[in-house]
Coordinates of C-alpha atoms and ligand atoms in Angstrom, one line a residue:
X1 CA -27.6 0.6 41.6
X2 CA -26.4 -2.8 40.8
X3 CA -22.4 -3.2 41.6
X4 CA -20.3 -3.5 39.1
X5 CA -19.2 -7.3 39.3
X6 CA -22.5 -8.1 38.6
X7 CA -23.5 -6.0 36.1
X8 CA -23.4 -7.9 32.2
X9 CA -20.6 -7.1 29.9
X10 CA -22.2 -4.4 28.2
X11 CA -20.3 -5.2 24.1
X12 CA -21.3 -2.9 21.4
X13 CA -20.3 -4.6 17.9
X14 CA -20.5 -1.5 14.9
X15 CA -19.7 -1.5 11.2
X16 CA -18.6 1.8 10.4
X17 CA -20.3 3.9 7.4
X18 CA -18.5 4.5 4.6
X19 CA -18.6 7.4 2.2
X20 CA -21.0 5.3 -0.5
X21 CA -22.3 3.1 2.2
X22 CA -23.7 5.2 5.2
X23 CA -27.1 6.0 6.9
X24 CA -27.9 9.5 5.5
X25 CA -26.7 10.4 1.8
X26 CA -25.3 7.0 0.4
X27 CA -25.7 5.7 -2.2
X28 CA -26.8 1.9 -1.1
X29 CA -30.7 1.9 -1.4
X30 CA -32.4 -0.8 0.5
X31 CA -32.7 -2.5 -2.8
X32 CA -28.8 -2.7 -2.8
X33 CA -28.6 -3.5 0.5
X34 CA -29.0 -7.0 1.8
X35 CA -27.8 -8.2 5.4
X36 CA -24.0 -8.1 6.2
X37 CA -23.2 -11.5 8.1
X38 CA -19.9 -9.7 9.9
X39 CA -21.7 -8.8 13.2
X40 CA -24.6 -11.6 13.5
X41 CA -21.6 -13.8 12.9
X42 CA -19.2 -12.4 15.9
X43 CA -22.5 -11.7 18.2
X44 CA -23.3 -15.2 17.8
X45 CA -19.3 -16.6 18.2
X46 CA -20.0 -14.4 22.3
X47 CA -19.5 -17.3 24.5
X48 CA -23.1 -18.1 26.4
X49 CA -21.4 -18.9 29.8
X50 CA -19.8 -15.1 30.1
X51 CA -23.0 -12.7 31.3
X52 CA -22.7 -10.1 28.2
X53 CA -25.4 -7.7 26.3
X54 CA -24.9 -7.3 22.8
X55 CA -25.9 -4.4 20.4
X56 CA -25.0 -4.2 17.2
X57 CA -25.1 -1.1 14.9
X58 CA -24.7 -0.9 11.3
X59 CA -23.7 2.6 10.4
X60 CA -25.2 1.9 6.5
X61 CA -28.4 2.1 8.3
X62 CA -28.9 3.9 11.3
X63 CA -26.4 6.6 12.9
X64 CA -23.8 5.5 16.2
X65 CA -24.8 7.5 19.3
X66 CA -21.2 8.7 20.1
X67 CA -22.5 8.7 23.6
X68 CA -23.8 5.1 24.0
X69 CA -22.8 2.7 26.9
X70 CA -21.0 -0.1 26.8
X71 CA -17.9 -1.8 28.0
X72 CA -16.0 -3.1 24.7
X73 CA -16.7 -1.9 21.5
X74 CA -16.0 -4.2 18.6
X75 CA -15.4 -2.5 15.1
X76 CA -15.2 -4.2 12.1
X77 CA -13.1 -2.2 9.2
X78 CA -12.7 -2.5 5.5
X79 CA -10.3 -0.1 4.1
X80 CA -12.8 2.9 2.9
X81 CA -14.1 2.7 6.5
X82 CA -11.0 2.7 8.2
X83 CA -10.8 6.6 9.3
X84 CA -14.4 6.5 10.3
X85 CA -13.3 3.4 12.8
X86 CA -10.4 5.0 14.0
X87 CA -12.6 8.3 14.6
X88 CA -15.0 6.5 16.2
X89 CA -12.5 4.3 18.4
X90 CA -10.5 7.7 19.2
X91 CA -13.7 8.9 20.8
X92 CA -14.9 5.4 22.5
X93 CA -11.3 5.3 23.6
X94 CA -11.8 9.1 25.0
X95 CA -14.4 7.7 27.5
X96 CA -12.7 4.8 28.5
X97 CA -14.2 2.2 26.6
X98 CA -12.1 -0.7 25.5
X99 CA -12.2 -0.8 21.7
X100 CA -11.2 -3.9 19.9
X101 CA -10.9 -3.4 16.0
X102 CA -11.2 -6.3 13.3
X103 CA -12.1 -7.4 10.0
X104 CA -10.3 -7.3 6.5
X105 CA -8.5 -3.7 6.6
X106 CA -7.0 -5.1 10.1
X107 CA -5.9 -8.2 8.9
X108 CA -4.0 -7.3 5.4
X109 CA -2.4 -3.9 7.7
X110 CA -2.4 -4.9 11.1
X111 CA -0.3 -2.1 12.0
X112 CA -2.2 0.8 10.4
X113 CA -4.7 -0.6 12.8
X114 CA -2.9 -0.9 16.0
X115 CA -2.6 2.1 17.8
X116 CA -6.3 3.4 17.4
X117 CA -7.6 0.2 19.2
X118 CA -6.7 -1.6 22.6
X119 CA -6.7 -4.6 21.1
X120 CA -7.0 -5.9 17.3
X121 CA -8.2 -9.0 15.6
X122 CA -6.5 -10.4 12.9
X123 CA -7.6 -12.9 10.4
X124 CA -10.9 -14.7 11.4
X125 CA -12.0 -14.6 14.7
X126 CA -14.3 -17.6 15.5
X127 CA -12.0 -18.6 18.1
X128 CA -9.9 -15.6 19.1
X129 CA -12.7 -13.2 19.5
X130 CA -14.6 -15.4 22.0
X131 CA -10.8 -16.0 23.5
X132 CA -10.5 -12.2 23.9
X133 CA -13.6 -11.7 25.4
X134 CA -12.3 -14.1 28.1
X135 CA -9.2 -12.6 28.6
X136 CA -11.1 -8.8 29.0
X137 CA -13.3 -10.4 31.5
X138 CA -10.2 -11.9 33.3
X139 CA -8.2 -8.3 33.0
X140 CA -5.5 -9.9 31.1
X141 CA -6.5 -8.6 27.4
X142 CA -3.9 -8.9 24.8
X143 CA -3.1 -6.2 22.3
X144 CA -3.0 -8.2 19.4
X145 CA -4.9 -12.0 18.9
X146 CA -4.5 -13.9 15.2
X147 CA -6.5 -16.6 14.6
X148 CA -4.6 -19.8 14.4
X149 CA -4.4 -21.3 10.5
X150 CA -6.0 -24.3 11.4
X151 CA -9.5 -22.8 11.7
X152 CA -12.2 -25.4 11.3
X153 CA -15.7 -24.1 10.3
X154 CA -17.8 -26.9 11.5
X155 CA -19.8 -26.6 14.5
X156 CA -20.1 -23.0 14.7
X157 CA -22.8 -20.8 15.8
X158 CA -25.3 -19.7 13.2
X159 CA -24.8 -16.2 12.5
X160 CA -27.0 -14.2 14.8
X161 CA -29.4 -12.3 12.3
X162 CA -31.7 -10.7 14.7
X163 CA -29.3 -8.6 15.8
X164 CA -29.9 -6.2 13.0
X165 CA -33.2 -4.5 12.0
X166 CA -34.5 -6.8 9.3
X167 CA -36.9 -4.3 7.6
X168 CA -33.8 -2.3 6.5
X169 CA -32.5 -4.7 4.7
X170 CA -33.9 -6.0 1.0
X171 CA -33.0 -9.7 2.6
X172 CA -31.7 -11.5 5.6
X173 CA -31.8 -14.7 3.6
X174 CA -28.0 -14.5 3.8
X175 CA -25.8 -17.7 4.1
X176 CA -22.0 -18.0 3.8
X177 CA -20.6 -21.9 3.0
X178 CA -17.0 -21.4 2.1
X179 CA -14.4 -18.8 2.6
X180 CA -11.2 -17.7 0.7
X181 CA -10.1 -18.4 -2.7
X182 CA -7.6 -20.4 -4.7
X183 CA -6.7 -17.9 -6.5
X184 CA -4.0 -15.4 -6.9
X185 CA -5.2 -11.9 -8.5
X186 CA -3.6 -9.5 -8.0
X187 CA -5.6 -6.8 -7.1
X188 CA -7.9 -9.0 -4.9
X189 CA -7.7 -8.6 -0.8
X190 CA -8.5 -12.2 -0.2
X191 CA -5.5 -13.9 -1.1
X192 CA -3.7 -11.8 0.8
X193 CA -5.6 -11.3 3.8
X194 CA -7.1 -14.8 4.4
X195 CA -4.5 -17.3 2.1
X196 CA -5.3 -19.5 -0.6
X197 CA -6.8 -22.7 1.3
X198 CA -10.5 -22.8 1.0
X199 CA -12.5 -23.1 4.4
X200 CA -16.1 -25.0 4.3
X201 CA -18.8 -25.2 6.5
X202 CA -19.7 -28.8 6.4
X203 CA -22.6 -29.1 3.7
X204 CA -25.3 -30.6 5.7
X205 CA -24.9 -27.9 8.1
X206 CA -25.6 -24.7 5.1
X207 CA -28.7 -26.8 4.3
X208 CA -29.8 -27.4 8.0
X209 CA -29.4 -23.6 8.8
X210 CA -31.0 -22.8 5.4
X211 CA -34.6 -24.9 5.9
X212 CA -34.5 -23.6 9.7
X213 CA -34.8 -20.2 8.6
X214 CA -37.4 -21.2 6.2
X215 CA -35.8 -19.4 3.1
X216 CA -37.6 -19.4 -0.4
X217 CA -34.4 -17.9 -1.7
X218 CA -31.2 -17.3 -0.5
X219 CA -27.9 -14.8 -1.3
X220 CA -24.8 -16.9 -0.9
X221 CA -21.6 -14.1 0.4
X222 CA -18.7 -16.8 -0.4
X223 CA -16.4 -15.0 -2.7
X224 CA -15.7 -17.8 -4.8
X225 CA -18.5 -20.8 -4.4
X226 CA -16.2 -23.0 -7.1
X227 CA -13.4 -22.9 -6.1
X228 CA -13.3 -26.2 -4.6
X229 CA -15.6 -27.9 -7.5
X230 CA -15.6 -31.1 -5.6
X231 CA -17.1 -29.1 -2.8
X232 CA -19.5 -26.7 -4.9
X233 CA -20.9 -30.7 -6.5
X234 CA -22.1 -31.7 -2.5
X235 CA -23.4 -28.0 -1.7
X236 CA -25.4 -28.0 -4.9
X237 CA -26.5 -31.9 -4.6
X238 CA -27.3 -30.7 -1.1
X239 CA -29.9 -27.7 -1.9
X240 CA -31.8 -29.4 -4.9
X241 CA -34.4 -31.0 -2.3
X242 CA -34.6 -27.2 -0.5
X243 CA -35.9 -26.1 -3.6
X244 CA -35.0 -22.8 -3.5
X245 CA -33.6 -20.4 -5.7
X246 CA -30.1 -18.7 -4.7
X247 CA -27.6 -16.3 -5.9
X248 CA -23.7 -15.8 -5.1
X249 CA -20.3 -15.4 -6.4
X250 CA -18.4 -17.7 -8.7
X251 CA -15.7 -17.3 -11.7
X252 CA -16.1 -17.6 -15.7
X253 CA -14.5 -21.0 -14.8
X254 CA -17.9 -22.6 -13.6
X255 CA -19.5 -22.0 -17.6
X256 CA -16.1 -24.4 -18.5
X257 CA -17.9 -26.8 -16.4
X258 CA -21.3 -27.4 -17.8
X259 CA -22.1 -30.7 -15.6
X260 CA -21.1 -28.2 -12.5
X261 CA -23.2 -25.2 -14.7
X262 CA -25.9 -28.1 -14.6
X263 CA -26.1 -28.6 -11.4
X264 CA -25.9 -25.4 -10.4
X265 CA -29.2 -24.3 -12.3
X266 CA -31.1 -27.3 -11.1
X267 CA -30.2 -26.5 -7.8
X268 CA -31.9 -23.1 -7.9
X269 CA -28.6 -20.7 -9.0
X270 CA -30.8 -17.6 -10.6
X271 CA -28.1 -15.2 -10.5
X272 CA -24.2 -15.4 -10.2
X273 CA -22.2 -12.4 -10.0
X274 CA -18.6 -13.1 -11.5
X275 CA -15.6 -11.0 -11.8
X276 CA -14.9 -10.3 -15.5
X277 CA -12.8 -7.3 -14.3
X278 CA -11.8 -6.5 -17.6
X279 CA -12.2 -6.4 -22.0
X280 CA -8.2 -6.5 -22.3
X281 CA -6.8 -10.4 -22.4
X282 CA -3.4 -8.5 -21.3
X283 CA -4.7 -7.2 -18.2
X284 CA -5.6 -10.2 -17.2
X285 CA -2.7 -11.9 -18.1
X286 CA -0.6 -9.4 -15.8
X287 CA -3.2 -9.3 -12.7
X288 CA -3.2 -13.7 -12.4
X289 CA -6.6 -13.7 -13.7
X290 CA -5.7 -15.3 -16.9
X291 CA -9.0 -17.6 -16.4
X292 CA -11.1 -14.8 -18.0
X293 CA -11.2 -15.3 -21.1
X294 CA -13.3 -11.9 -22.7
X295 CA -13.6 -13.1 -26.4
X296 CA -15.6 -15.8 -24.4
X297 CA -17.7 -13.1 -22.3
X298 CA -20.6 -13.9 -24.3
X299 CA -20.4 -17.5 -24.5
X300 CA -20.6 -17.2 -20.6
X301 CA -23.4 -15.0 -20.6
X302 CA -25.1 -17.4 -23.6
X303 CA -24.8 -20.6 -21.3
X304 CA -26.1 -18.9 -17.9
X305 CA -28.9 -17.6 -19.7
X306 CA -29.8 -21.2 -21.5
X307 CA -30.0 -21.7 -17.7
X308 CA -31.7 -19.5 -15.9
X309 CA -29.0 -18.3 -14.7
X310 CA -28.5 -13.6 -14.8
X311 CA -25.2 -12.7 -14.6
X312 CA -24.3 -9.6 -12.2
X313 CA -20.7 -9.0 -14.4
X314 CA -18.3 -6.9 -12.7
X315 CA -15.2 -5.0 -14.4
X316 CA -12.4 -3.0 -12.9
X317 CA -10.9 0.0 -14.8
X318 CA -7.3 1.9 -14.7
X319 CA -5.0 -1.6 -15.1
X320 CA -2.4 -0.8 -17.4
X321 CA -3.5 -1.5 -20.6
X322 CA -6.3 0.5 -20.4
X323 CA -6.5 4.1 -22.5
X324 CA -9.3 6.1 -23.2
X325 CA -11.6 4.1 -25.2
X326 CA -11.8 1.5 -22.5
X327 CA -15.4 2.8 -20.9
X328 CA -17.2 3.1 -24.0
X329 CA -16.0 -0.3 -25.6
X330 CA -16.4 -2.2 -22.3
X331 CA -20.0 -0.5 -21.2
X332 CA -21.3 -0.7 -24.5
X333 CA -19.9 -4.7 -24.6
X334 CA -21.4 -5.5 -21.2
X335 CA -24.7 -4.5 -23.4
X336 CA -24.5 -6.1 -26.5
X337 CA -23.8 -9.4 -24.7
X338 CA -26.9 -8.9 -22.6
X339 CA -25.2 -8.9 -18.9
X340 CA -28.2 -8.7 -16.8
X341 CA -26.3 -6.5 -14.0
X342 CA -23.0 -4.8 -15.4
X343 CA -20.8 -3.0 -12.4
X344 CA -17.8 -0.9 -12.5
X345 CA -15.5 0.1 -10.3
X346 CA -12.0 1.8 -10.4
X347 CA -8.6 -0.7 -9.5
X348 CA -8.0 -0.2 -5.8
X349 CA -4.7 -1.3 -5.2
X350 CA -6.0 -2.1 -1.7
X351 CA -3.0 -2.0 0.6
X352 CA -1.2 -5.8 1.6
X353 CA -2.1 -6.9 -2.0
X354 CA 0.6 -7.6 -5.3
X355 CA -1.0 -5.0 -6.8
X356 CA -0.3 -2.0 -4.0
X357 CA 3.5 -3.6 -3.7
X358 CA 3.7 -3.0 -7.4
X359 CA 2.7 0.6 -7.8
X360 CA 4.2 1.3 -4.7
X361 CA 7.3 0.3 -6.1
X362 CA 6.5 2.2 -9.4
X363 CA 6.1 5.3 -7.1
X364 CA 2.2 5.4 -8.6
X365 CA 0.0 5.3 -5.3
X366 CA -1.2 9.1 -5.1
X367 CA -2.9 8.7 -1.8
X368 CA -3.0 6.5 1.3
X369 CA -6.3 8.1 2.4
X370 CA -8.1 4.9 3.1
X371 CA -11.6 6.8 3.0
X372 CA -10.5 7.0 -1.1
X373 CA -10.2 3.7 -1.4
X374 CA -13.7 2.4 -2.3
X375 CA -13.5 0.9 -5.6
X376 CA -14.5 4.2 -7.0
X377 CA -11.8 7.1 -6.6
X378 CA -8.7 6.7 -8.0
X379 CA -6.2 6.5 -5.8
X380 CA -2.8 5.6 -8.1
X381 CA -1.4 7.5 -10.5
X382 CA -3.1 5.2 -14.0
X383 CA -0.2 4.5 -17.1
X384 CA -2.1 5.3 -20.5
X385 CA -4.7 7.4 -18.3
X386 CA -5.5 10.8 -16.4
X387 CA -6.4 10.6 -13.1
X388 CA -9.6 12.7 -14.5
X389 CA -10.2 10.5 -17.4
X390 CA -10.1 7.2 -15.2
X391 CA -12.7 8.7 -12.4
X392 CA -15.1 10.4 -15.4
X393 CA -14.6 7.4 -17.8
X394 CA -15.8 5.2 -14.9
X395 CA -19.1 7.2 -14.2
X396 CA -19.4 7.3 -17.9
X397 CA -19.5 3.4 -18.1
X398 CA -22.1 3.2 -15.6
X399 CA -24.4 5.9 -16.6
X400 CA -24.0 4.2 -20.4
X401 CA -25.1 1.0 -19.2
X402 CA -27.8 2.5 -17.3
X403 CA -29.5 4.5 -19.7
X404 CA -33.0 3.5 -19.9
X405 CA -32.8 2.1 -23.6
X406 CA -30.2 0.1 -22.1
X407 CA -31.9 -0.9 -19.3
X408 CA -35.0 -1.7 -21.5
X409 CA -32.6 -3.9 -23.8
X410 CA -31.2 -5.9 -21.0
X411 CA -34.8 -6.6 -19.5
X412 CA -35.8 -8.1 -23.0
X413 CA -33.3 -11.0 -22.9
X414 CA -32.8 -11.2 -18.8
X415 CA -33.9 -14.6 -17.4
X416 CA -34.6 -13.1 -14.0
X417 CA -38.7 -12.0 -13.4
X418 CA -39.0 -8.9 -14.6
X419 CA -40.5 -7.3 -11.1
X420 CA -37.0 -8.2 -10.0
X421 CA -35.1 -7.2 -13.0
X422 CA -36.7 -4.0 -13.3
X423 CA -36.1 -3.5 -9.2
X424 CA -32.2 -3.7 -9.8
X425 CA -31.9 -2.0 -12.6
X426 CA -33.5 0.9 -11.3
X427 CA -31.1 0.4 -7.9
X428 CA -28.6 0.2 -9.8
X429 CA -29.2 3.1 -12.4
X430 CA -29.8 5.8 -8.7
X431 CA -26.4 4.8 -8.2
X432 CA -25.0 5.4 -11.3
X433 CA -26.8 9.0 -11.5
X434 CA -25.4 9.6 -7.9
X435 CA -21.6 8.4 -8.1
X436 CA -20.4 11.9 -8.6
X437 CA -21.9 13.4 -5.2
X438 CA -18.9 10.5 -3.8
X439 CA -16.2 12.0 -5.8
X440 CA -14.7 14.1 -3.6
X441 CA -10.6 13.7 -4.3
X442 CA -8.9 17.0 -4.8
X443 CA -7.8 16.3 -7.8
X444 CA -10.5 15.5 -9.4
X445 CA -12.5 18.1 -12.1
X446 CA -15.6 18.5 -12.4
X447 CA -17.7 18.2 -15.7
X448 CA -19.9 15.9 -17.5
X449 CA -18.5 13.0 -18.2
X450 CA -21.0 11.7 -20.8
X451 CA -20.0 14.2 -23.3
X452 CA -16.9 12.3 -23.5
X453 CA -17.8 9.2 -24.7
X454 CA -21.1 10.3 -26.4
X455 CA -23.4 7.5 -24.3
X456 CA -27.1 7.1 -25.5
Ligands
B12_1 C1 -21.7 -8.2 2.3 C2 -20.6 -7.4 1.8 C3 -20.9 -6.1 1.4 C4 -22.3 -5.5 1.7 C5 -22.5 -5.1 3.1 C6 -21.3 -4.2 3.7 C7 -21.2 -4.3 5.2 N1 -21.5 -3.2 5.9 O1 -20.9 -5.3 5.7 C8 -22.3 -4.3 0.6 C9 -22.9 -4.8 -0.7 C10 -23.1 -3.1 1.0 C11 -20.8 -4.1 0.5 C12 -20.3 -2.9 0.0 C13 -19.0 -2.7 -0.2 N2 -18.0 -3.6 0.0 CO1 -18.2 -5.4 0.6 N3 -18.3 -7.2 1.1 C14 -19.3 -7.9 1.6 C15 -18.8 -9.3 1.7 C16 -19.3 -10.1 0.4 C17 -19.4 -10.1 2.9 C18 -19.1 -9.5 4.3 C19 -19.5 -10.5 5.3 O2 -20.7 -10.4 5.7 N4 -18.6 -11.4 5.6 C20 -18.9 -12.5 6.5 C21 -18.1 -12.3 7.8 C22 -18.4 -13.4 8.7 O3 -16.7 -12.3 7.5 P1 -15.9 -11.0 7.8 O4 -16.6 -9.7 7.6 O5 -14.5 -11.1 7.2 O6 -15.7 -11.2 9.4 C23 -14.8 -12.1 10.0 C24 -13.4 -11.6 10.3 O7 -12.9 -10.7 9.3 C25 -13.5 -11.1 11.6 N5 -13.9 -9.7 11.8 C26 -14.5 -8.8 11.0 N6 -14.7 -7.7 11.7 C27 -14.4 -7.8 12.9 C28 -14.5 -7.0 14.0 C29 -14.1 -7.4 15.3 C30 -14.2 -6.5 16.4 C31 -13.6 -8.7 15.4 C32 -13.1 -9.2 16.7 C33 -13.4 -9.6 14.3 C34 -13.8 -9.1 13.1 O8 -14.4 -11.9 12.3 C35 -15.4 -12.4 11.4 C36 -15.5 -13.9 11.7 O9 -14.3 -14.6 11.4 C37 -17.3 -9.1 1.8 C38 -16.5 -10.3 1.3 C39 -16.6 -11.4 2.3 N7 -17.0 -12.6 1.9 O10 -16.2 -11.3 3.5 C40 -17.1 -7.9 0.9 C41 -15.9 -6.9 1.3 C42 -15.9 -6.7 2.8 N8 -16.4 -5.7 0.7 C43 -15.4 -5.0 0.1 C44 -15.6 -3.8 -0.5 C45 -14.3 -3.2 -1.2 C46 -16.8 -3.1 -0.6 C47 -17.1 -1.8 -1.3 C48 -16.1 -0.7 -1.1 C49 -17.4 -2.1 -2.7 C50 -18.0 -1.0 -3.5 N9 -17.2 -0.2 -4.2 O11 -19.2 -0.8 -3.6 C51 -18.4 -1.4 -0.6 C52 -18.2 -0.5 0.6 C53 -19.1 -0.7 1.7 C54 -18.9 0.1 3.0 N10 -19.0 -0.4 4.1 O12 -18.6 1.3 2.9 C55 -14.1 -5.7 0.3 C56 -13.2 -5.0 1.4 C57 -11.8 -4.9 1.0 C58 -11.1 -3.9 1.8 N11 -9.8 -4.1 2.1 O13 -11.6 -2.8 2.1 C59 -14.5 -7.2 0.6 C60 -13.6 -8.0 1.5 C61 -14.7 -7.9 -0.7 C62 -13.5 -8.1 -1.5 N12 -13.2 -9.2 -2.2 O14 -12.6 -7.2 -1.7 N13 -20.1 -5.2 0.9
SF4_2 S1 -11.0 -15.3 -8.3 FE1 -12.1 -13.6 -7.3 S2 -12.1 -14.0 -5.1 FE2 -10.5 -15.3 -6.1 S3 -8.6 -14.2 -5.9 FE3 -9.5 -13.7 -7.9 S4 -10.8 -11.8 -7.6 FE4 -10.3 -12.7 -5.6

C-alpha cells in the first residue's frame, strides 16, 4: 500500500441536484441541459505543482456514491440546492472528509453555510480556492477564505470541460467572457452577491479559447454580455472572423442600441435570452428595472427578429402589482409578440437581495426552506395574490404558451432553423406539462390550473 504522504490529494468537486434539476425525475431534459462551467472552472484553477486527482460529479446527471473516496470534497451551492449540500457534507463530514462549500448561496449567506462545511468559499475563488488547497495540504486550512475585490480575470485557466461526461450534455460549447452586472434589481442575486463592477476576460483570450475548441456555435453564461457596451463592441468585433453563431444573456437595452444590435447579429448572436420579468411598468419601476420598457416588448422582439436574432423572454410573477389576470395577459402577450422561447418563473426573494430585506421587513417570507426556493414555489406571502393562485397561475402561463397551436404559431415567425426551434419548444413544453410533479409546498392545492384561466 502506498503511504500516505505520497498518495495524491484525492478532491472530489460535486454540484448538488436540485428538486427540478437532478439525475432521476427532473425536469431538465438533455435538451435543456447544456454544460455548467462551475466545476471545469475550479478543477482547472487546482494548482499543477500540488499532486491532486480530481473527480467531478454533477448530480443533474448522474447520482453521488455517498461512499466514494476522496480527501476534500468541494460543493458548489445555489440556494434550492443548499439542503442537499449540507446533507451531503453532513455525511462526507461523518467519514472524515474535509468539505469545503462554495458558490452563490455561500457567498450572499455565508453564515447559513458555515457550520455544515470545514471551510467555505466566498465570492469567486480563482485565487482563494487554489490558496485553500495549499493551506489543506500544509494542515493550516482556514474556516472561511473571500476572494479579494481586486480579482483580475486574465490569464486564467481555461475551464476544464472534460471533466464532465460530454454526451450528457446538449453542448459543451460553453464560454463565459464577463461577470456581474451594473445593475441594481432588486430581486436579482448578482448584485448582491458579486457587486456591481463588471469583470472581463480579456477579449482575445474568449476568442483564442473559442477557435481552440473548434466551436461552430457557442452558448455564452455571462449574465449580462452589455453591460459594459464598450466591452460587448471588442467581444463582438472579436468573434466576426470565428464565424460562428452564439447565444447568451443581455437586457432590452441592447435593441436601444441598434449599431451594438448590428453588431451583434453580424457577429453570429442567434438567440439572446433577456429578462423582461414582467407586463406591469410599475413593477418594474419598484424592482430598479425601470429599463424594461413592456409597451416596447414587441418593438424588441420586431428588431431581434429583423436580425436573426430569437429571443428566449423571461418573466417573473407574484411582484406586487400583480392580481389574477397577470398569467393569462402576460402568457398570451409573450405569444402575440412572437417570443421564440417565453419562461416563467415565480419571484424568489433569494436571501442577501433588496428584495428578501423588503418582505422580510413586511413580515411576508412564508418559508426559509431553501429547497423551495427555485424560481418556481412560492415562498412569500404575494399582495393582490393567493399563495395558490400565484403557484397555479404560473403553471398556467407556461402550459398556455406551450400549447401546441402556440407552439405551431411561434415556429411560423421564429428566425431560428426550425430542427432547433421545434427541439426547444418541445424541451420546453415536457417541462411545462411536468412543473406540478415539483410542487410539493404544503400549502399548496391541488387542481387544474388551466381551468382557471381558460388556455387554448
Ligand atoms: C449554467 C447555469 C444553470 C444551468 C446548469 C446548472 C448547474 N448545475 O450548474 C441550468 C440551466 C440547468 C440552471 C438551472 C437553474 N439555475 Co442556474 N445558472 C447557471 C449560470 C448561468 C452559470 C453557472 C456557471 O457555470 N457559472 C460559471 C462559474 C465559473 O461561476 P460560479 O458558478 O459562480 O462559480 C464561481 C464561484 O461562485 C465559486 N464557486 C462556486 N461553487 C464553488 C464551490 C467551491 C467548493 C468553491 C471553492 C468555489 C465555488 O468559484 C467559481 C469560480 O470563481 C448561473 C449564473 C452565472 N453566470 O453564474 C445561474 C445561477 C447559478 N442559476 C440560478 C438559478 C436560480 C437556477 C434555477 C433555480 C433556475 C430555474 N428555476 O430553473 C435552476 C436550478 C438548477 C439546480 N441546480 O437545481 C441562480 C442561483 C441563485 C441562487 N441564489 O440560488 C444563478 C446565480 C442565476 C441568477 N442570476 O440568479 N442554471
Ligand atoms: S439586469 Fe439582469 S443580471 Fe443585471 S441585475 Fe438586473 S436581473 Fe440581474
Amino acid at each position: 500500500m502506498e503511504p500516505l504522504d505520497r498518495r495524491p490529494l484525492r478532491i472530489a468537486l460535486i454540484s448538488p441536484k436540485g428538486p427540478l434539476y437532478r439525475h432521476s425525475g427532473g425536469i431538465f431534459t438533455r435538451s435543456l441541459r447544456y454544460l455548467p462551467l462551475t466545476l471545469p472552472t475550479l478543477a482547472a484553477l487546482v494548482p499543477d505543482d500540488l499532486d491532486t486527482e480530481v473527480a467531478c460529479i454533477d448530480e443533474g446527471i448522474e447520482e453521488v456514491d455517498v461512499e466514494l473516496e476522496a480527501d476534500l470534497i468541494g460543493l458548489t451551492v445555489i440556494t434550492g440546492t443548499a439542503p442537499r449540500a449540507y446533507e451531503l457534507a453532513a455525511r462526507f463530514r461523518a467519514r472524515g472528509i474535509t468539505v469545503v462549500l462554495g458558490g452563490p448561496h455561500v457567498t450572499l449567506v455565508p453564515d447559513d453555510a458555515q457550520p455544515h462545511a470545514d471551510s467555505i468559499v466566498v465570492g469567486y475563488a480563482e485565487d482563494s480556492w487554489p490558496q485553500l488547497l495549499r493551506d489543506h495540504v500544509a494542515g493550516r486550512l482556514q474556516p472561511r477564505y473571500t476572494q479579494a475585490p481586486d480579482l483580475d480575470l486574465a490569464g486564467r485557466p481555461e475551464p476544464d470541460r472534460s471533466v464532465l461526461p460530454r454526451r450528457r450534455y446538449l453542448t459543451t460549447d460553453v464560454f463565459e467572457a464577463t461577470r456581474a452586472c451594473i445593475h441594481n434589481c432588486s430581486f436579482c442575486v448578482v448584485p448582491f452577491a458579486w457587486g456591481r463592477q463588471p469583470l472581463q476576460k480579456p477579449v482575445e483570450e474568449i476568442v483564442a479559447e473559442i477557435r481552440r475548441k473548434g466551436s461552430q456555435r457557442a452558448i455564452f453564461i455571462d449574465l449580462n454580455l452589455v453591460a459594459d457596451r464598450g466591452y460587448a463592441r471588442r467581444l463582438f468585433k472579436g468573434l466576426i472572423p470565428l464565424g460562428i453563431e452564439w447565444y447568451g444573456l443581455a437586457t432590452t437595452l441592447l435593441a436601444d442600441d441598434l449599431p451594438l444590435l448590428d453588431l451583434a447579429a453580424e457577429s453570429g448572436c442567434r438567440g439572446l435570452l433577456m429578462g423582461l420579468e414582467s407586463i406591469e411598468q410599475a413593477n418594474l419601476d419598484r424592482n430598479q428595472k425601470r429599463f424594461n420598457t413592456p409597451d416596447d416588448y414587441a418593438l424588441v422582439v420586431e428588431r431581434l427578429h429583423e436580425r436573426r436574432i430569437s429571443l428566449q423572454g423571461c418573466f417573473v410573477f407574484g411582484l406586487d402589482e400583480d392580481g389574477p389576470d397577470i398569467f393569462e395577459r402576460t402568457a398570451q402577450l409573450a405569444v402575440d409578440i412572437g417570443i421564440d422561447l417565453p419562461r416563467f418563473a415565480i419571484v424568489t426573494p433569494f436571501p442577501g437581495t433588496a428584495l428578501h430585506d423588503r418582505l422580510d421587513a413586511e413580515g411576508r417570507i412564508l418559508t426559509h426552506n431553501w429547497e423551495l426556493y427555485d424560481g418556481q414555489h412560492v415562498v412569500f406571502q404575494p399582495k393582490r395574490l393567493s399563495v395558490d393562485e400565484l403557484q397555479a397561475g404560473t403553471e398556467a402561463a407556461w402550459k398556455l404558451a406551450y400549447s401546441w397551436p402556440n407552439i405551431a404559431r411561434r415556429l411560423r415567425v421564429s428566425p431560428a432553423r426550425l430542427p432547433v426551434a421545434a427541439l426547444t419548444n418541445l424541451g420546453y413544453r415536457h417541462y411545462a406539462n411536468n412543473l406540478h410533479r415539483f410542487y410539493t409546498c404544503d400549502w399548496m392545492l391541488r387542481r387544474d390550473p388551466l381551468s382557471r384561466i381558460g388556455a387554448s
